[in-house]
Coordinates of C-alpha atoms and ligand atoms in Angstrom, one line a residue:
X198 CA -14.4 -18.4 1.6
X199 CA -11.0 -18.3 0.0
X200 CA -9.9 -14.7 -0.2
X201 CA -6.7 -13.3 -1.5
X202 CA -3.6 -13.7 0.4
X203 CA -2.5 -9.6 -0.3
X204 CA -5.2 -8.6 1.5
X205 CA -3.6 -9.5 4.7
X206 CA -1.2 -7.6 3.5
X207 CA -3.4 -4.6 3.7
X208 CA -3.2 -1.5 6.8
X209 CA -5.9 0.8 8.2
X210 CA -6.3 3.7 9.7
X211 CA -6.7 3.7 13.2
X212 CA -8.7 6.8 13.4
X213 CA -11.7 5.2 12.6
X214 CA -11.0 2.8 15.0
X215 CA -10.4 5.0 17.6
X216 CA -14.2 6.7 16.5
X217 CA -15.9 3.4 16.5
X218 CA -14.8 2.7 19.8
X219 CA -15.4 6.2 21.4
X220 CA -19.0 6.2 19.5
X221 CA -19.9 2.9 21.6
X222 CA -18.9 4.8 24.8
X223 CA -21.0 7.2 24.0
X224 CA -23.8 5.4 23.0
X225 CA -23.5 4.3 27.1
X226 CA -24.1 7.8 27.5
X227 CA -20.2 8.6 28.2
X228 CA -19.6 12.4 27.0
X229 CA -16.7 12.1 24.8
X230 CA -14.7 14.6 23.4
X231 CA -12.8 13.7 19.9
X232 CA -9.7 14.5 19.1
X233 CA -9.0 11.8 17.0
X234 CA -10.3 12.2 13.6
X235 CA -8.2 14.4 11.5
X236 CA -11.0 17.0 9.8
X237 CA -11.6 20.6 9.7
X238 CA -14.6 21.2 12.1
X239 CA -15.7 24.2 10.1
X240 CA -18.5 23.9 7.5
X241 CA -17.7 23.7 4.0
X242 CA -17.5 27.6 2.2
X243 CA -21.3 28.5 1.8
X244 CA -20.3 30.0 -1.8
X245 CA -19.0 25.9 -2.2
X246 CA -22.2 24.5 -1.3
X247 CA -24.5 27.1 -3.3
X248 CA -22.2 26.0 -6.2
X249 CA -22.7 22.3 -6.2
X250 CA -26.7 23.0 -5.9
X251 CA -26.1 25.0 -9.0
X252 CA -24.3 22.2 -11.0
X253 CA -27.0 19.9 -9.9
X254 CA -29.6 22.0 -11.2
X255 CA -27.5 22.2 -14.8
X256 CA -27.2 18.8 -15.0
X257 CA -23.2 18.2 -13.9
X258 CA -24.8 14.8 -13.2
X259 CA -23.4 12.2 -15.5
X260 CA -19.7 10.6 -16.4
X261 CA -17.0 13.0 -17.5
X262 CA -13.4 12.2 -18.9
X263 CA -11.2 10.1 -16.4
X264 CA -8.6 13.0 -15.8
X265 CA -11.4 15.2 -14.7
X266 CA -13.5 18.4 -15.9
X267 CA -11.1 20.6 -18.2
X268 CA -12.1 23.9 -16.3
X269 CA -11.0 22.6 -13.0
X270 CA -7.6 20.8 -14.6
X271 CA -6.9 24.5 -16.2
X272 CA -8.0 26.6 -12.2
X273 CA -5.8 23.8 -10.5
X274 CA -2.9 24.0 -13.0
X275 CA -2.9 27.5 -12.4
X276 CA -3.3 27.4 -8.6
X277 CA -0.3 24.5 -8.2
X278 CA 1.6 26.7 -10.6
X279 CA 1.4 30.0 -8.5
X280 CA 1.7 28.6 -5.0
X281 CA 4.9 26.4 -5.9
X282 CA 6.7 28.8 -8.6
X283 CA 6.4 26.7 -11.5
X284 CA 4.8 26.2 -14.7
X285 CA 1.9 23.3 -14.7
X286 CA -0.1 22.2 -17.5
X287 CA -3.6 21.4 -17.4
X288 CA -2.3 17.9 -19.1
X289 CA -0.6 17.1 -16.1
X290 CA -3.5 17.1 -14.1
X291 CA -5.4 14.0 -12.8
X292 CA -8.4 14.7 -10.5
X293 CA -9.4 12.1 -8.3
X294 CA -12.3 11.6 -5.5
X295 CA -10.3 12.5 -2.5
X296 CA -6.3 12.4 -3.1
X297 CA -6.1 9.7 -1.3
X298 CA -6.7 7.4 -4.7
X299 CA -3.0 9.4 -5.9
X300 CA -1.1 7.3 -3.5
X301 CA -3.1 3.8 -4.4
X302 CA -2.7 4.8 -8.1
X303 CA 0.6 6.0 -8.0
X304 CA 2.0 3.1 -5.7
X305 CA 0.5 0.7 -8.3
X306 CA 2.0 2.7 -11.3
X307 CA 5.7 2.8 -10.5
X308 CA 6.3 0.3 -7.3
X309 CA 7.0 -3.9 -8.5
X310 CA 7.5 -6.7 -6.3
X311 CA 10.5 -6.2 -4.0
X312 CA 10.6 -2.5 -4.9
X313 CA 11.7 -0.4 -1.8
X314 CA 10.0 2.7 -1.1
X315 CA 10.7 5.3 2.0
X316 CA 8.5 6.2 4.0
X317 CA 8.5 8.8 6.8
X318 CA 7.5 7.3 10.4
X319 CA 5.5 7.9 12.1
X320 CA 3.7 8.9 9.3
X321 CA 0.6 8.8 7.4
X322 CA -0.5 4.9 7.6
X323 CA -2.0 4.2 4.1
X324 CA 1.4 4.9 2.4
X325 CA 3.1 1.8 4.1
X326 CA -0.2 -0.6 3.7
X327 CA -0.2 0.6 -0.4
X328 CA 3.3 -0.3 -0.7
X329 CA 3.1 -4.1 1.0
X330 CA -0.3 -4.6 -0.6
X331 CA 1.6 -4.4 -4.5
X332 CA 4.2 -6.5 -2.8
X333 CA 6.9 -3.9 -2.3
X334 CA 8.8 -3.1 0.9
X335 CA 8.6 -0.2 2.9
X336 CA 11.6 1.4 4.3
X337 CA 11.1 3.7 7.3
X338 CA 12.9 6.9 7.3
X339 CA 12.8 8.2 11.4
X340 CA 11.4 11.5 12.0
X341 CA 13.2 12.7 15.1
X342 CA 11.4 14.5 18.0
X343 CA 15.0 16.3 18.6
X344 CA 15.0 17.5 15.0
X345 CA 11.4 18.8 15.0
X346 CA 10.3 15.9 13.5
X347 CA 12.1 16.6 10.6
X348 CA 14.7 13.4 9.0
X349 CA 18.3 12.9 9.3
X350 CA 20.0 13.8 5.9
X351 CA 22.5 10.8 7.2
X352 CA 19.4 8.5 8.1
X353 CA 18.0 9.0 4.2
X354 CA 21.5 8.3 3.1
X355 CA 22.1 5.2 4.8
X356 CA 18.4 3.9 3.3
X357 CA 18.7 4.7 -0.4
X358 CA 19.8 1.3 -2.0
X359 CA 19.5 0.1 -6.1
X360 CA 16.0 -0.9 -5.5
X361 CA 14.8 2.7 -4.2
X362 CA 12.0 3.3 -6.4
X363 CA 10.1 6.0 -4.8
X364 CA 10.7 8.8 -1.8
X365 CA 7.2 9.6 -0.1
X366 CA 7.3 13.0 1.8
X367 CA 4.9 14.7 3.5
X368 CA 5.1 18.4 4.4
X369 CA 3.5 19.9 6.5
X370 CA 2.9 16.4 8.1
X371 CA 0.6 14.1 9.9
X372 CA 1.1 12.9 12.7
X373 CA 3.6 15.7 13.6
X374 CA 2.4 18.6 12.1
X375 CA 6.5 18.8 11.3
X376 CA 7.7 20.9 8.2
X377 CA 10.5 19.9 5.7
X378 CA 13.1 22.8 5.4
X379 CA 14.4 24.2 2.5
X380 CA 17.2 22.0 3.1
X381 CA 15.4 18.7 3.8
X382 CA 13.9 19.2 0.4
X383 CA 17.4 19.7 -1.0
X384 CA 18.8 16.9 0.2
X385 CA 16.1 14.6 -0.9
X386 CA 16.2 16.2 -4.6
X387 CA 19.8 15.7 -4.9
X388 CA 19.4 11.8 -4.0
X389 CA 16.4 11.5 -6.2
X390 CA 18.2 12.9 -9.7
X391 CA 21.4 11.2 -8.7
X392 CA 19.6 7.8 -8.3
X393 CA 16.8 8.2 -10.8
X394 CA 14.1 7.9 -7.8
X395 CA 10.3 9.2 -8.1
X396 CA 9.0 11.5 -5.4
X397 CA 5.4 11.4 -4.1
X398 CA 4.9 15.2 -2.0
X399 CA 2.0 14.5 -0.4
X400 CA 0.8 18.5 0.3
X401 CA -2.3 18.1 1.3
X402 CA -1.3 20.5 4.4
X403 CA 0.5 22.8 2.2
X404 CA -1.7 25.8 3.3
X405 CA -2.3 25.1 6.8
X406 CA 1.4 26.4 7.8
X407 CA 1.6 29.0 10.5
X408 CA 5.4 30.2 10.1
X409 CA 7.4 31.0 7.1
X410 CA 6.2 29.8 2.9
X411 CA 5.4 26.5 1.9
X412 CA 8.0 24.8 -0.1
X413 CA 7.5 22.2 -2.6
X414 CA 10.3 19.7 -4.1
X415 CA 8.8 20.1 -7.6
X416 CA 10.2 23.8 -7.4
X417 CA 13.7 22.4 -7.2
X418 CA 15.7 22.2 -10.2
X419 CA 14.9 19.2 -12.4
X420 CA 12.5 17.8 -9.9
X421 CA 9.2 18.6 -11.5
X422 CA 9.4 15.6 -14.3
X423 CA 10.0 13.3 -11.4
X424 CA 7.5 14.0 -8.7
X425 CA 4.0 13.9 -7.9
X426 CA 2.5 16.5 -6.0
X427 CA -0.7 15.2 -4.1
X428 CA -3.3 17.6 -2.8
X429 CA -6.8 18.4 -2.4
X430 CA -10.0 20.1 -1.2
X431 CA -10.4 18.0 2.0
X432 CA -8.3 20.0 4.6
X433 CA -8.0 23.2 3.2
X434 CA -11.9 23.8 2.0
X435 CA -13.2 22.0 5.1
X436 CA -14.5 19.6 2.3
X437 CA -13.7 16.2 3.7
X438 CA -17.3 14.3 2.6
X439 CA -17.2 15.5 -0.9
X440 CA -14.1 13.3 -2.0
X441 CA -11.9 15.6 -3.6
X442 CA -8.1 15.5 -4.5
X443 CA -5.8 15.6 -7.2
X444 CA -2.3 14.5 -8.3
X445 CA 0.2 16.8 -10.4
X446 CA 2.5 14.2 -12.6
X447 CA 4.5 14.0 -16.1
X448 CA 1.7 13.8 -19.0
X449 CA 3.7 10.3 -19.5
X450 CA 2.7 9.2 -16.3
X451 CA -0.3 11.3 -16.1
X452 CA -2.1 8.7 -18.9
X453 CA -1.4 5.9 -16.8
X454 CA -2.9 7.1 -14.0
X455 CA -5.8 8.6 -15.9
X456 CA -6.5 4.9 -17.4
X457 CA -6.5 3.3 -13.4
X458 CA -9.0 6.1 -12.7
X459 CA -11.0 4.3 -15.8
X460 CA -10.4 0.9 -14.2
X461 CA -11.7 1.8 -10.5
X462 CA -14.0 4.9 -10.2
X463 CA -14.5 6.1 -13.9
X464 CA -14.7 9.7 -12.9
X465 CA -14.8 12.1 -10.1
X466 CA -18.7 13.6 -9.4
X467 CA -18.9 16.0 -12.3
X468 CA -21.0 18.3 -9.8
X469 CA -18.5 18.2 -7.0
X470 CA -15.7 19.3 -9.2
X471 CA -17.7 22.3 -10.2
X472 CA -18.0 23.2 -6.3
X473 CA -14.1 22.8 -6.5
X474 CA -14.0 25.3 -9.0
X475 CA -15.1 27.8 -7.0
X476 CA -13.4 26.4 -3.6
X477 CA -9.9 27.4 -5.4
X478 CA -11.7 31.0 -6.5
X479 CA -13.7 32.3 -4.2
X480 CA -12.8 31.4 -0.4
X481 CA -9.7 33.0 0.4
X482 CA -11.2 34.7 3.2
X483 CA -12.8 31.7 4.8
X484 CA -9.4 30.1 4.6
X485 CA -7.6 32.7 6.0
X486 CA -10.0 32.7 8.8
X487 CA -9.7 28.8 9.6
X488 CA -5.7 29.1 9.7
X489 CA -5.9 31.8 11.5
X490 CA -8.0 30.0 14.1
X491 CA -6.2 27.0 13.8
X492 CA -3.1 28.8 14.7
X493 CA -4.9 30.3 18.3
X494 CA -6.1 26.4 18.8
X495 CA -2.4 25.4 18.3
X496 CA -0.6 28.2 20.4
X497 CA -3.3 27.0 23.1
X498 CA -2.6 23.4 23.1
X499 CA 0.8 23.6 22.8
X500 CA 0.9 25.7 25.7
X501 CA -1.6 23.5 27.9
X502 CA 0.4 20.3 26.8
X503 CA 3.6 21.7 28.0
X504 CA 2.4 22.8 31.7
X505 CA 1.2 19.1 32.3
X506 CA 3.9 17.5 34.3
X507 CA 5.3 14.5 32.6
X508 CA 4.5 15.5 28.9
X509 CA 6.5 17.4 26.1
X510 CA 5.3 19.1 23.4
X511 CA 7.1 20.1 20.3
X512 CA 5.5 23.3 18.7
X513 CA 3.8 22.1 15.6
X514 CA 4.6 24.7 12.7
X515 CA 1.8 22.9 10.6
X516 CA -1.1 20.6 9.8
X517 CA -3.7 20.9 13.1
X518 CA -1.8 18.3 15.0
X519 CA 0.2 17.8 18.1
X520 CA 2.4 15.0 19.0
X521 CA 3.4 15.0 22.6
X522 CA 5.5 13.0 24.1
X523 CA 4.2 10.9 26.9
X524 CA 6.9 8.4 27.9
X525 CA 7.5 9.7 31.2
X526 CA 4.0 7.8 32.4
X527 CA 5.7 4.6 31.5
X528 CA 2.8 3.5 29.2
X529 CA 3.2 2.7 25.6
X530 CA 1.0 4.8 23.0
X531 CA -1.5 2.6 22.6
X532 CA -2.3 2.0 26.6
X533 CA -2.4 5.7 27.4
X534 CA -4.5 6.6 24.3
X535 CA -7.1 3.5 26.0
X536 CA -6.5 4.9 29.3
X537 CA -7.6 8.7 28.3
X538 CA -10.9 7.3 26.4
X539 CA -11.8 5.2 29.8
X540 CA -10.4 7.9 32.1
X541 CA -10.8 10.9 30.7
X542 CA -13.5 10.4 27.9
X543 CA -11.1 11.8 25.4
X544 CA -10.3 10.5 22.4
X545 CA -6.8 10.6 21.2
X546 CA -4.6 8.2 18.4
X547 CA -1.5 6.4 19.9
X548 CA 1.6 7.6 18.0
X549 CA 2.3 4.0 17.4
X550 CA -0.8 3.4 15.2
X551 CA 1.6 5.6 12.6
X552 CA 4.6 3.4 13.2
X553 CA 7.2 2.4 15.3
X554 CA 9.2 5.4 15.7
X555 CA 5.5 6.9 16.6
X556 CA 5.7 4.8 19.4
X557 CA 6.2 7.3 22.9
X558 CA 3.7 9.8 21.5
X559 CA -0.2 10.5 21.0
X560 CA -1.3 12.5 18.2
X561 CA -4.7 15.2 19.0
X562 CA -5.9 16.9 16.1
X563 CA -7.1 20.3 17.5
X564 CA -9.5 20.6 14.7
X565 CA -12.2 21.1 17.4
X566 CA -13.7 24.1 19.4
X567 CA -11.7 25.9 21.6
X568 CA -14.5 25.1 24.6
X569 CA -13.7 21.0 23.6
X570 CA -10.0 21.7 23.8
X571 CA -10.3 23.7 26.9
X572 CA -12.6 21.0 28.3
X573 CA -10.3 18.2 26.9
X574 CA -7.1 19.7 28.1
X575 CA -8.3 19.8 31.4
X576 CA -9.4 16.4 31.5
X577 CA -6.0 14.9 30.0
X578 CA -4.4 16.9 33.1
X579 CA -6.5 15.4 35.5
X580 CA -6.3 11.6 34.4
X581 CA -2.5 12.3 34.0
X582 CA -2.1 13.4 37.9
X583 CA -3.7 9.8 38.9
X584 CA -1.1 8.0 37.2
X585 CA 2.2 7.4 39.4
X586 CA 5.5 8.1 37.8
Ligands
PLP275 N1 -2.4 12.7 2.9 C1 -2.7 12.7 4.5 C2 -1.1 13.0 5.0 C3 -3.6 12.9 5.0 O1 -3.8 13.2 6.5 C4 -5.0 12.5 4.4 C5 -6.4 12.6 5.3 O2 -6.0 12.5 6.4 C6 -4.9 12.2 3.1 C7 -3.7 12.9 2.0 C8 -6.2 12.4 2.0 O3 -7.5 13.1 2.2 P1 -8.3 13.3 1.6 O4 -8.3 11.8 0.5 O5 -9.7 13.4 1.8 O6 -8.2 14.4 0.1

């Protein structure tokens, strides 16, 4: 079987691999606590489900335009405008099946062979995978534990070259839960304007924030036209399985991204888009309750982790991940994650699966019940006690 060479450059997300491993152990009768997958454990709000059913009855069951339904594009433009303090026209919006395709399409659209893209490390693995896939060169920007998992401006400056086409930022961040400050964004904006660089601002966790207010680089002077905002419904509205996301970008780029939609998936399911409209406009209470519950869990997990001898964890200000340092146990992250799965029946991800700078850490998703989290932390405490340090 002859396959294209580029396939060897494609990476993946280890969360799905660990899930398979954990499921295999469950099939053998083991009781596994799942802290590997990054999705809210809450049900999708009822009003959203009802609206999808109604949309099916109303006949939203055929193709629509590649950029999405006009009513949802308009509602997204309003929402993004209000939450980022910018003015967004509906023709800046492309709706996609989940937000992930925006990464895929944007990288296809702006990165040529040999172009460099600065990516957060540790960071969402699909960025690097896609950059490699299209023949670009990922350039890792370290996120540093001592700096609350933010980058150092001098590290950023050192990595910018004449070949830098795109800088990817993700705040609040997966896997660390870190959040960039206005000062960090200002530093990126200065470089982007000066060197004419695109920005992909992955703001998928923008509403899952426990301190301060969400800042988007798009709201800095002259930045909107060179920024692509990536956002979606998976995390904020507990809609991971619905596959609904979007990108906001200048119309000159939007038309190309829309053509990529036509070439790949044609459009996003219209009845799902109708449900998205209700998610945006009628779920304020549910979103607030979910974020408050995440906050309690974050506080609990963070305190319990730091009480375990040998573990140190920065308090994550956003998203629903904790990224504790496990170096003192003398194992690499992958071995430590395997150990926790085998010994304690707790599925977590190796920090190194998010890039080399994630080595020495593991990622725990606290999108799980308090009861399961308490149980998982008891088990982790017991299992780590048995490692001689
Ligand atoms: N961006 C980040 C940082 C993520 O963690 C995820 C999902 O895990 C996504 C984007 C994609 O989300 P979706 O395609 O479900 O909208």
